[in-house]
Short mmCIF file of C-alpha atoms in Angstrom, two decimals:
data_model
loop_
_atom_site.label_atom_id
_atom_site.label_comp_id
_atom_site.label_asym_id
_atom_site.label_seq_id
_atom_site.Cartn_x
_atom_site.Cartn_y
_atom_site.Cartn_z
CA MET A 27 54.06 32.39 -22.00
CA LYS A 28 52.69 30.41 -19.61
CA HIS A 29 53.74 26.16 -20.27
CA VAL A 30 56.70 27.32 -21.85
CA THR A 31 59.86 29.10 -20.75
CA THR A 32 62.74 29.68 -24.06
CA VAL A 33 66.33 28.93 -22.56
CA LYS A 34 68.18 29.32 -25.62
CA LYS A 35 67.28 30.90 -28.65
CA ALA A 36 67.15 29.12 -32.86
CA SER A 37 70.33 30.68 -34.00
CA LEU A 38 71.75 28.14 -36.16
CA LYS A 39 70.02 29.33 -39.42
CA GLN A 40 70.68 32.64 -38.61
CA SER A 41 74.45 31.68 -38.02
CA ALA A 42 74.49 29.76 -41.51
CA LYS A 43 73.93 33.41 -43.21
CA THR A 44 76.67 35.76 -40.55
CA GLY A 45 79.07 32.89 -39.36
CA GLY A 46 81.82 30.47 -41.59
CA CYS A 47 84.64 33.07 -41.10
CA GLY A 48 87.54 30.49 -39.32
CA GLU A 49 88.47 32.92 -37.15
CA CYS A 50 87.25 31.27 -33.91
CA GLN A 51 89.77 28.94 -31.40
CA ALA A 52 89.65 25.49 -32.98
CA SER A 53 87.96 23.31 -30.23
CA CYS A 54 90.21 20.43 -29.07
CA GLN A 55 92.79 23.60 -28.21
CA SER A 56 90.34 25.31 -25.19
CA ALA A 57 90.38 22.41 -22.67
CA CYS A 58 89.99 18.88 -24.28
CA LYS A 59 92.85 18.26 -26.05
CA THR A 60 91.31 14.59 -26.34
CA SER A 61 86.99 15.14 -26.85
CA CYS A 62 84.64 16.54 -28.95
CA THR A 63 82.61 19.93 -27.23
CA VAL A 64 82.06 21.92 -29.27
CA ALA A 65 78.34 24.18 -28.36
CA ASN A 66 80.70 25.65 -25.32
CA GLN A 67 83.11 27.22 -27.95
CA LYS A 68 82.98 31.47 -28.34
CA CYS A 69 82.21 33.36 -31.43
CA GLU A 70 84.64 35.60 -32.76
CA LYS A 71 82.71 37.87 -33.45
CA HIS A 72 80.20 38.38 -30.35
CA MET B 6 64.32 16.68 -34.50
CA VAL B 7 63.06 17.62 -31.53
CA HIS B 8 64.91 15.83 -28.32
CA THR B 9 62.74 16.07 -24.73
CA TYR B 10 64.17 14.42 -21.33
CA GLN B 11 63.47 15.66 -17.79
CA LEU B 12 65.76 15.95 -15.45
CA ASN B 13 66.00 16.97 -11.78
CA GLY B 14 62.59 18.15 -12.37
CA TYR B 15 62.88 20.13 -14.66
CA PHE B 16 60.91 19.06 -18.10
CA ILE B 17 63.43 20.09 -21.23
CA ALA B 18 62.95 20.63 -25.12
CA VAL B 19 65.96 20.20 -27.50
CA ASP B 20 64.65 21.41 -31.05
CA THR B 21 67.82 19.80 -33.20
CA GLY B 22 66.97 22.25 -36.92
CA SER B 23 66.92 25.53 -35.04
CA GLY B 24 69.26 24.69 -31.76
CA ALA B 25 67.07 26.32 -29.80
CA VAL B 26 66.38 24.94 -26.30
CA HIS B 27 62.74 24.32 -24.08
CA LYS B 28 62.00 24.71 -20.76
CA LEU B 29 58.55 22.92 -19.93
CA ASP B 30 56.14 22.18 -17.69
CA GLU B 31 54.48 19.43 -16.97
CA CYS B 32 51.43 20.04 -19.32
CA SER B 33 52.85 20.73 -22.48
CA PHE B 34 56.64 18.31 -22.02
CA GLU B 35 53.32 15.75 -21.92
CA LEU B 36 51.45 16.75 -25.09
CA LEU B 37 54.94 17.22 -26.55
CA ASN B 38 55.91 13.46 -26.11
CA LEU B 39 52.30 13.12 -27.49
CA PHE B 40 53.45 14.83 -30.53
CA LYS B 41 56.89 14.01 -30.94
CA ASP B 42 56.53 13.84 -34.91
CA GLY B 43 55.27 17.37 -35.51
CA LEU B 44 51.84 18.79 -34.06
CA PRO B 45 48.75 18.56 -35.76
CA ARG B 46 46.72 21.52 -36.63
CA ARG B 47 43.90 21.62 -33.96
CA LEU B 48 44.75 19.25 -30.71
CA PRO B 49 42.74 16.07 -31.26
CA PRO B 50 39.08 16.47 -28.84
CA VAL B 51 40.40 12.50 -27.55
CA LEU B 52 43.36 12.41 -26.04
CA PRO B 53 45.47 9.43 -23.58
CA SER B 54 43.90 9.14 -20.89
CA ASN B 55 47.16 9.71 -18.82
CA LEU B 56 47.13 13.20 -19.66
CA THR B 57 43.21 13.59 -19.48
CA GLU B 58 42.80 12.65 -15.94
CA LYS B 59 46.23 14.63 -14.93
CA PHE B 60 45.54 18.26 -16.63
CA GLU B 61 41.97 19.98 -17.29
CA ARG B 62 41.23 20.16 -21.28
CA GLU B 63 41.27 23.91 -20.87
CA LEU B 64 44.93 23.91 -19.78
CA LEU B 65 46.25 21.22 -22.74
CA GLU B 66 44.54 23.54 -25.00
CA GLU B 67 46.84 26.33 -23.24
CA ALA B 68 49.80 25.00 -23.45
CA PHE B 69 49.36 22.83 -27.02
CA GLY B 70 48.66 26.56 -28.18
CA GLU B 71 52.72 27.75 -26.98
CA LEU B 72 53.73 24.81 -28.73
CA GLY B 73 52.66 25.59 -32.61
CA SER B 74 53.15 29.33 -31.38
CA LEU B 75 56.78 28.37 -31.25
CA SER B 76 56.60 25.99 -34.20
CA GLU B 77 55.46 28.99 -36.47
CA ASN B 78 58.18 30.81 -34.76
CA GLY B 79 60.68 28.45 -35.51
CA SER B 80 62.43 27.00 -32.72
CA LEU B 81 59.83 23.62 -31.99
CA PHE B 82 60.32 21.00 -34.65
CA ALA B 83 62.36 23.37 -37.56
CA ALA B 84 63.48 22.62 -40.39
CA ASP B 85 67.23 20.23 -39.93
CA ASP B 86 67.65 20.77 -43.18
CA HIS B 87 71.44 21.90 -42.87
CA SER B 88 73.29 19.29 -45.25
CA ALA B 89 73.54 21.06 -48.46
CA PHE B 90 76.11 23.83 -45.95
CA ALA B 91 77.68 20.57 -45.31
CA CYS B 92 78.35 19.34 -49.08
CA SER B 93 79.61 22.59 -49.79
CA LEU B 94 82.36 22.56 -47.11
CA LYS B 95 86.25 22.20 -48.36
CA LEU B 96 89.95 22.44 -47.34
CA SER B 97 90.13 26.06 -45.22
CA PRO B 98 93.64 27.39 -44.45
CA VAL B 99 95.41 26.40 -41.64
CA LYS B 100 95.36 28.43 -38.63
CA SER B 101 95.82 26.18 -35.62
CA MET B 102 98.55 23.58 -34.81
CA CYS B 103 99.39 22.15 -31.89
CA LEU B 104 103.27 22.08 -31.85
CA ASN B 105 104.33 18.97 -30.39
CA VAL B 106 107.87 20.71 -29.21
CA ALA B 107 108.69 17.45 -26.72
CA HIS B 108 108.32 13.87 -27.83
CA ALA B 109 109.35 12.72 -23.75
CA CYS B 110 108.38 13.03 -20.21
CA ASN B 111 109.21 13.67 -16.98
CA LEU B 112 105.96 11.67 -16.03
CA ARG B 113 104.46 8.20 -16.25
CA CYS B 114 100.94 8.35 -16.28
CA ASP B 115 99.12 4.73 -17.02
CA TYR B 116 96.48 6.31 -18.86
CA CYS B 117 98.68 8.15 -21.68
CA PHE B 118 97.74 8.00 -25.39
CA ALA B 119 101.41 9.25 -25.96
CA SER B 120 102.56 6.41 -24.26
CA GLN B 121 104.28 8.15 -21.76
CA GLY B 122 104.94 11.25 -24.32
CA ASP B 123 107.84 9.97 -26.45
CA PHE B 124 104.60 8.52 -28.56
CA GLY B 125 106.37 4.45 -28.96
CA GLY B 126 108.68 6.44 -31.31
CA GLY B 127 111.13 7.14 -29.10
CA ILE B 128 112.20 10.90 -26.52
CA LYS B 129 113.00 13.60 -28.54
CA LEU B 130 112.71 17.32 -28.93
CA MET B 131 111.68 19.42 -31.16
CA THR B 132 114.64 23.15 -32.41
CA ALA B 133 114.42 26.77 -32.48
CA GLU B 134 115.34 25.87 -35.48
CA THR B 135 111.90 23.30 -36.90
CA ALA B 136 109.57 25.55 -34.50
CA SER B 137 110.23 28.25 -36.08
CA ARG B 138 109.69 27.02 -39.19
CA ALA B 139 106.62 25.37 -37.85
CA ILE B 140 105.76 28.46 -36.99
CA ASP B 141 106.32 29.98 -41.04
CA PHE B 142 104.46 27.28 -42.76
CA MET B 143 101.81 28.45 -40.65
CA VAL B 144 101.65 31.94 -41.79
CA LYS B 145 101.95 30.39 -44.97
CA GLU B 146 99.07 28.12 -44.86
CA SER B 147 96.99 29.91 -43.20
CA GLY B 148 95.70 32.83 -46.16
CA GLU B 149 93.26 35.06 -44.29
CA ARG B 150 93.17 34.25 -41.10
CA HIS B 151 93.79 36.45 -38.99
CA ASN B 152 93.92 34.49 -36.05
CA LEU B 153 96.58 31.72 -35.14
CA GLU B 154 96.96 29.64 -32.71
CA VAL B 155 99.38 27.51 -31.35
CA ASP B 156 99.46 24.90 -28.45
CA PHE B 157 103.08 23.91 -27.16
CA PHE B 158 102.11 20.66 -26.19
CA GLY B 159 104.39 17.32 -25.96
CA GLY B 160 105.30 15.09 -23.49
CA GLU B 161 105.86 17.31 -21.61
CA PRO B 162 106.63 21.32 -23.66
CA LEU B 163 108.69 22.39 -20.68
CA MET B 164 111.50 19.74 -21.04
CA ASN B 165 112.34 22.13 -23.58
CA PHE B 166 111.10 25.51 -22.68
CA ASP B 167 113.91 27.59 -24.29
CA VAL B 168 112.43 26.41 -27.33
CA VAL B 169 108.72 27.94 -26.31
CA LYS B 170 110.11 30.94 -25.31
CA ASN B 171 111.85 31.99 -28.48
CA THR B 172 108.96 30.47 -30.61
CA VAL B 173 106.80 33.01 -29.60
CA LEU B 174 109.56 35.99 -29.55
CA TYR B 175 109.79 34.55 -33.11
CA ALA B 176 106.35 34.30 -34.01
CA ARG B 177 105.80 38.56 -32.22
CA SER B 178 108.86 39.53 -34.11
CA ILE B 179 106.58 38.69 -37.29
CA GLU B 180 102.90 38.41 -36.57
CA LYS B 181 102.95 42.41 -37.03
CA THR B 182 104.12 42.45 -40.64
CA LYS B 183 103.02 39.28 -42.35
CA GLN B 184 99.39 40.76 -40.20
CA LYS B 185 99.15 37.81 -38.14
CA ASN B 186 97.60 37.89 -34.46
CA PHE B 187 99.13 34.60 -32.21
CA ARG B 188 97.75 33.06 -29.97
CA PHE B 189 99.48 30.60 -27.42
CA THR B 190 98.10 28.18 -25.09
CA ILE B 191 100.53 25.88 -22.68
CA THR B 192 99.12 22.59 -21.82
CA THR B 193 101.36 21.01 -19.12
CA ASN B 194 101.95 18.67 -16.26
CA GLY B 195 103.76 21.43 -13.83
CA MET B 196 106.17 19.63 -12.92
CA LEU B 197 108.83 21.84 -14.12
CA LEU B 198 106.91 25.69 -13.72
CA ASP B 199 109.31 27.90 -11.91
CA ASP B 200 108.37 31.58 -10.92
CA GLU B 201 110.48 32.91 -14.19
CA LYS B 202 108.19 30.04 -16.94
CA ILE B 203 104.67 30.74 -14.59
CA SER B 204 105.63 34.25 -15.69
CA PHE B 205 106.39 33.97 -18.74
CA ILE B 206 103.52 32.41 -19.46
CA ASN B 207 101.02 33.90 -17.64
CA LYS B 208 102.05 37.54 -20.19
CA GLU B 209 102.48 35.29 -23.29
CA MET B 210 100.12 33.12 -22.76
CA SER B 211 96.31 33.39 -23.85
CA ASN B 212 95.01 30.01 -22.36
CA VAL B 213 96.84 27.19 -20.30
CA VAL B 214 96.46 23.74 -19.76
CA LEU B 215 97.34 22.40 -16.31
CA SER B 216 96.66 18.62 -15.95
CA ILE B 217 95.97 17.53 -12.44
CA ASP B 218 93.32 14.51 -12.13
CA GLY B 219 91.49 15.84 -9.23
CA ARG B 220 92.23 14.10 -5.02
CA LYS B 221 95.58 13.40 -4.12
CA GLU B 222 94.91 9.56 -4.20
CA VAL B 223 93.35 9.48 -7.68
CA HIS B 224 96.46 12.13 -8.53
CA ASP B 225 98.86 10.48 -7.74
CA ARG B 226 97.24 6.74 -9.22
CA PHE B 227 98.61 7.32 -12.42
CA ARG B 228 100.91 11.01 -12.64
CA THR B 229 103.79 9.49 -11.14
CA CYS B 230 106.84 10.33 -11.63
CA ALA B 231 109.85 7.75 -13.01
CA ASP B 232 110.04 6.48 -9.37
CA GLY B 233 106.85 6.19 -8.51
CA SER B 234 106.45 8.39 -6.79
CA GLY B 235 103.14 10.94 -6.93
CA SER B 236 103.41 14.55 -8.58
CA TYR B 237 100.35 16.31 -6.42
CA GLU B 238 102.18 18.14 -3.87
CA ARG B 239 104.57 18.93 -6.02
CA ILE B 240 102.30 21.13 -8.98
CA MET B 241 99.36 21.29 -6.64
CA PRO B 242 100.97 24.51 -5.00
CA LEU B 243 102.59 25.89 -8.39
CA PHE B 244 99.40 25.48 -10.35
CA GLN B 245 97.84 27.37 -7.81
CA LYS B 246 100.21 30.46 -7.57
CA LEU B 247 99.85 30.32 -11.32
CA VAL B 248 96.83 31.28 -11.75
CA ARG B 249 96.42 33.05 -8.81
CA GLU B 250 98.53 35.09 -10.63
CA ARG B 251 97.43 35.35 -14.34
CA GLY B 252 95.13 37.90 -13.72
CA GLY B 253 92.01 37.17 -15.04
CA LYS B 254 92.87 35.25 -18.21
CA ASP B 255 91.86 32.12 -19.85
CA TYR B 256 93.00 28.57 -18.01
CA TYR B 257 91.81 25.11 -17.61
CA VAL B 258 92.75 22.43 -14.47
CA ARG B 259 92.54 19.45 -16.96
CA GLY B 260 91.93 15.86 -15.44
CA THR B 261 91.31 12.50 -16.30
CA PHE B 262 88.86 9.70 -14.93
CA THR B 263 89.26 5.93 -15.42
CA ARG B 264 87.35 3.33 -13.96
CA LYS B 265 88.86 3.49 -10.95
CA ASN B 266 87.44 7.01 -10.13
CA LEU B 267 84.18 6.60 -11.40
CA ASP B 268 83.05 9.25 -8.87
CA PHE B 269 85.02 11.90 -10.40
CA SER B 270 82.26 15.05 -9.24
CA ALA B 271 84.59 15.15 -6.16
CA ASP B 272 87.17 15.58 -7.91
CA VAL B 273 86.06 18.24 -9.44
CA LEU B 274 84.78 19.88 -6.35
CA HIS B 275 88.42 19.58 -4.86
CA LEU B 276 89.99 21.20 -7.46
CA TYR B 277 86.97 24.08 -7.25
CA GLU B 278 87.66 23.88 -3.32
CA ALA B 279 91.30 24.16 -3.98
CA GLY B 280 90.01 27.65 -6.02
CA PHE B 281 90.55 27.03 -9.37
CA GLU B 282 87.56 28.20 -11.16
CA GLN B 283 88.18 26.83 -14.53
CA ILE B 284 87.47 22.71 -14.67
CA SER B 285 87.53 19.77 -17.18
CA ILE B 286 87.67 16.56 -16.25
CA GLU B 287 87.22 13.95 -18.92
CA PRO B 288 87.18 9.97 -19.59
CA ALA B 289 90.17 8.07 -19.94
CA VAL B 290 91.06 7.64 -24.20
CA SER B 291 92.10 4.53 -24.95
CA ALA B 292 91.27 1.98 -27.51
CA GLN B 293 93.52 -0.41 -25.33
CA VAL B 294 91.43 -2.92 -22.93
CA THR B 295 93.22 -2.13 -19.60
CA ASP B 296 91.84 -2.57 -15.70
CA TYR B 297 91.04 1.02 -15.58
CA SER B 298 88.97 1.48 -18.46
CA ILE B 299 85.73 2.61 -19.38
CA ASP B 300 83.31 0.91 -20.99
CA GLU B 301 79.86 0.60 -21.15
CA SER B 302 79.19 -0.88 -17.70
CA CYS B 303 80.42 2.24 -16.98
CA LEU B 304 77.87 4.35 -18.48
CA PRO B 305 75.07 4.26 -15.39
CA ARG B 306 77.65 5.69 -12.92
CA ILE B 307 78.30 8.07 -15.42
CA PHE B 308 75.19 9.04 -15.77
CA ASP B 309 74.84 9.74 -12.02
CA GLU B 310 78.03 10.78 -11.44
CA TYR B 311 77.75 14.36 -14.43
CA GLU B 312 74.11 15.05 -12.79
CA ILE B 313 75.34 14.92 -9.22
CA LEU B 314 78.38 17.10 -10.33
CA ALA B 315 74.93 19.34 -12.38
CA ARG B 316 72.83 19.47 -9.36
CA GLU B 317 75.89 20.73 -7.32
CA ILE B 318 77.30 22.94 -9.66
CA ILE B 319 73.07 25.10 -9.48
CA GLN B 320 74.00 25.24 -5.80
CA ILE B 321 77.23 26.14 -6.14
CA ARG B 322 76.23 29.06 -8.81
CA ARG B 323 73.36 30.00 -6.10
CA GLY B 324 75.25 30.73 -3.42
CA GLY B 325 77.51 33.58 -5.92
CA GLY B 326 80.34 30.96 -6.31
CA HIS B 327 81.53 30.29 -9.72
CA ILE B 328 82.74 27.59 -11.17
CA ASN B 329 83.13 26.47 -14.92
CA TYR B 330 83.01 23.05 -15.89
CA PHE B 331 83.87 22.83 -19.62
CA HIS B 332 81.51 19.87 -21.18
CA PHE B 333 78.91 21.94 -18.87
CA MET B 334 79.27 25.45 -20.92
CA ILE B 335 77.10 26.62 -23.04
CA GLU B 336 77.53 30.23 -24.29
CA PRO B 337 73.67 30.95 -25.24
CA ASP B 338 74.92 35.13 -26.50
CA SER B 339 78.46 33.90 -28.47
CA GLU B 340 76.75 30.57 -30.11
CA PRO B 341 79.54 28.90 -32.56
CA CYS B 342 78.32 29.20 -35.96
CA LEU B 343 76.33 26.41 -38.07
CA LEU B 344 79.89 25.95 -40.06
CA LYS B 345 81.73 25.72 -37.20
CA ARG B 346 79.58 22.81 -36.06
CA LEU B 347 79.76 20.74 -39.08
CA ARG B 348 82.82 19.38 -38.74
CA GLY B 349 83.62 20.17 -35.38
CA CYS B 350 88.33 20.71 -34.55
CA SER B 351 88.63 20.29 -38.23
CA CYS B 352 91.60 18.54 -37.60
CA GLY B 353 93.47 18.18 -40.73
CA ASN B 354 92.65 20.65 -42.06
CA GLU B 355 92.05 23.79 -40.15
CA TYR B 356 93.99 22.22 -37.48
CA VAL B 357 96.96 19.68 -37.42
CA ALA B 358 99.78 18.98 -34.89
CA VAL B 359 103.02 19.43 -35.88
CA THR B 360 105.91 16.10 -34.27
CA PRO B 361 110.04 17.86 -33.26
CA GLU B 362 111.26 15.87 -36.50
CA GLY B 363 108.86 18.41 -38.54
CA ASP B 364 105.97 15.97 -39.36
CA ILE B 365 102.39 17.03 -39.38
CA TYR B 366 99.80 15.02 -38.83
CA PRO B 367 95.71 15.75 -38.62
CA CYS B 368 96.74 16.19 -34.62
CA HIS B 369 98.16 15.19 -31.62
CA GLN B 370 96.31 11.93 -31.12
CA PHE B 371 97.10 11.05 -34.93
CA VAL B 372 101.25 10.97 -34.31
CA GLY B 373 102.71 8.97 -34.98
CA ILE B 374 100.03 6.43 -37.04
CA ASP B 375 102.48 7.07 -40.79
CA SER B 376 99.40 6.68 -42.92
CA PHE B 377 98.37 9.81 -40.74
CA VAL B 378 101.07 11.87 -41.52
CA ILE B 379 100.10 14.92 -43.81
CA GLY B 380 103.48 15.87 -45.02
CA ASN B 381 106.73 17.87 -43.09
CA ILE B 382 107.17 21.30 -42.62
CA SER B 383 110.31 21.56 -44.95
CA LYS B 384 108.30 19.94 -48.25
CA ASP B 385 106.08 22.17 -50.19
CA GLU B 386 103.71 18.92 -50.61
CA LEU B 387 101.47 18.35 -48.35
CA ASN B 388 98.73 14.94 -48.70
CA THR B 389 96.27 17.03 -49.89
CA ALA B 390 93.86 13.78 -50.22
CA LEU B 391 94.11 13.27 -46.88
CA ARG B 392 93.09 16.62 -46.17
CA GLU B 393 89.85 16.44 -48.22
CA LYS B 394 88.99 13.52 -46.20
CA PHE B 395 88.97 15.18 -42.85
CA ALA B 396 87.56 18.57 -44.51
CA THR B 397 85.11 17.04 -45.80
CA ALA B 398 84.16 15.12 -42.71
CA ASN B 399 80.70 16.54 -41.22
CA VAL B 400 77.87 15.09 -38.87
CA PHE B 401 76.22 14.43 -42.48
CA SER B 402 79.11 12.46 -43.97
CA LYS B 403 79.02 10.82 -40.68
CA GLU B 404 75.87 8.49 -41.19
CA ARG B 405 75.63 7.45 -37.67
CA CYS B 406 75.25 11.45 -36.50
CA SER B 407 72.72 12.55 -39.10
CA SER B 408 69.89 11.04 -37.45
CA CYS B 409 70.91 12.42 -34.06
CA TRP B 410 69.62 15.54 -32.06
CA ALA B 411 73.04 15.94 -30.55
CA LYS B 412 74.78 16.75 -33.97
CA TYR B 413 75.09 20.02 -33.85
CA TYR B 414 77.26 19.75 -29.84
CA CYS B 415 79.55 17.69 -30.53
CA SER B 416 80.04 17.94 -34.60
CA GLY B 417 80.53 14.41 -34.61
CA GLY B 418 82.82 13.37 -32.29
CA CYS B 419 86.51 13.68 -32.17
CA ASN B 420 87.80 11.67 -35.64
CA ALA B 421 91.04 10.35 -33.65
CA ASN B 422 88.55 8.85 -30.96
CA ASN B 423 86.36 7.29 -33.26
CA TYR B 424 89.23 6.22 -35.70
CA ALA B 425 91.05 4.53 -32.05
CA PHE B 426 88.11 2.58 -31.27
CA CYS B 427 86.17 1.81 -34.61
CA GLY B 428 88.05 1.88 -37.35
CA SER B 429 87.38 5.27 -38.86
CA ILE B 430 86.85 8.29 -38.82
CA THR B 431 83.51 9.09 -39.85
CA GLN B 432 82.51 6.24 -37.04
CA PRO B 433 81.64 8.17 -33.64
CA HIS B 434 82.97 5.76 -31.11
CA PRO B 435 79.20 5.04 -29.72
CA ILE B 436 80.11 5.02 -25.63
CA SER B 437 81.64 8.64 -26.81
CA CYS B 438 78.44 9.49 -27.74
CA GLU B 439 76.75 8.23 -24.61
CA MET B 440 78.27 9.94 -22.89
CA GLU B 441 78.46 13.45 -24.40
CA LYS B 442 74.72 13.53 -24.45
CA LYS B 443 74.57 12.99 -21.31
CA ARG B 444 76.87 15.61 -21.02
CA LEU B 445 74.88 18.14 -22.95
CA GLU B 446 71.45 17.06 -21.20
CA CYS B 447 73.10 18.75 -17.99
CA ALA B 448 74.23 21.09 -19.08
CA PHE B 449 70.96 22.89 -20.40
CA MET B 450 69.48 21.02 -17.73
CA ILE B 451 72.18 24.64 -15.55
CA GLN B 452 70.59 27.14 -17.98
CA ALA B 453 67.40 26.30 -17.18
CA ALA B 454 67.80 26.14 -13.61
CA LEU B 455 69.82 29.42 -13.32
CA MET B 456 67.55 31.40 -15.10
CA PRO B 457 66.36 33.88 -13.47
CA ALA B 458 63.41 33.82 -11.93
CA ASP B 459 61.56 36.64 -13.16
CA ILE B 460 62.16 34.81 -17.22
CA GLN B 461 61.04 31.91 -15.54
CA ASP B 462 57.42 32.58 -14.90
CA GLY B 463 57.65 35.00 -17.77
#
């Protein structure tokens, strides 16, 4: 494509099918202890 | 839902329903802004003059075609139809615990949400027996979850280091037979670190959160000892030693910014120059109004500061340096799944905090609020109704979140924050929302700026 470059692929729908194992880290435990960013948490399956 | 914005010379589109993020050129950006509610089947013959004066018709047709392809392949204007998953959310096993081993602290930080460490309930240290029981409780409540995480927290957990050690040894002694994998972390102010503790922490803790605010004058303004002196000179070399000897394992230097240092990008860079690469500097959280509170009037300055920081990070990374700022972190290839994004930290459900007395709260920030006691580790009964309230708090049950483009990135905000500022776990705190949205915009922009040139030209 000339006009558009995808930085991050569409993944939400697919992740709903394969995710939900609950083995990943609780987001609050990683660094913040106060805050809200969740999208920076790694999936345990990758 | 599509969110578009321009930042640092980049034109970005975030597609909420699919999770895709695109870097656009100006022509496609303007066109997308014209059709924010969805693309027509064909490019209309008559377009607004601001577009036709800037771009040739042929170019507009081409850009329109590309937007159409993205829409067809589900990465633009994707339906945000994930509420059915939200409705299916229910109580989950407990897999994560904040173990408050010391309701006591050797610092007197004014901004401390824990009332200088004792959570307003007096100085208390957890006994080894209570800590072991907390581990047993977690094993019992964890169902089929294999990975269990325990964060040693306080107050200052190193004031009760023997209990930290005993708890780790106890958990390690049972994890094989119980078929669990314990991951320990610790959050410390560093005052009591010595060679023995550094060595133990680096061996046993999968992540360490080291509290330091940045520049000496910023750090020492709040993070003072009982005699009023600053703690920077003592902890900085200890943190540097700990990280040097950590052998690549995870850590964060984690600081707080207040109204007194809205130029906090200088603190992030100070920490980077001091040898730290994993950095998190966050806004002070307190519903109490003080002369250092962050309020709405601070937002324009904070937004500017996030932009300054984002540009600095791009420059460092382009120069071959490595710096990771927690809130600008996106993992494009290993993102969390939709189900995790619906309710975030899952406090009160998968995640709980335990006090020195064994009382169980939804998280460390609810400690001391009687109406949020879930139970006690020595009793069998848990307040299931309260746990369910947390289990079902998600981006669709939070009214303001359901129509927000950023909901799958912040997951409805911090429930404790929501309660402290707005009186309900399902009412997001607007100032936190605005800061989070700005951080996300910066994070995507950094990703766009750091894409390899061949892909960018692609």
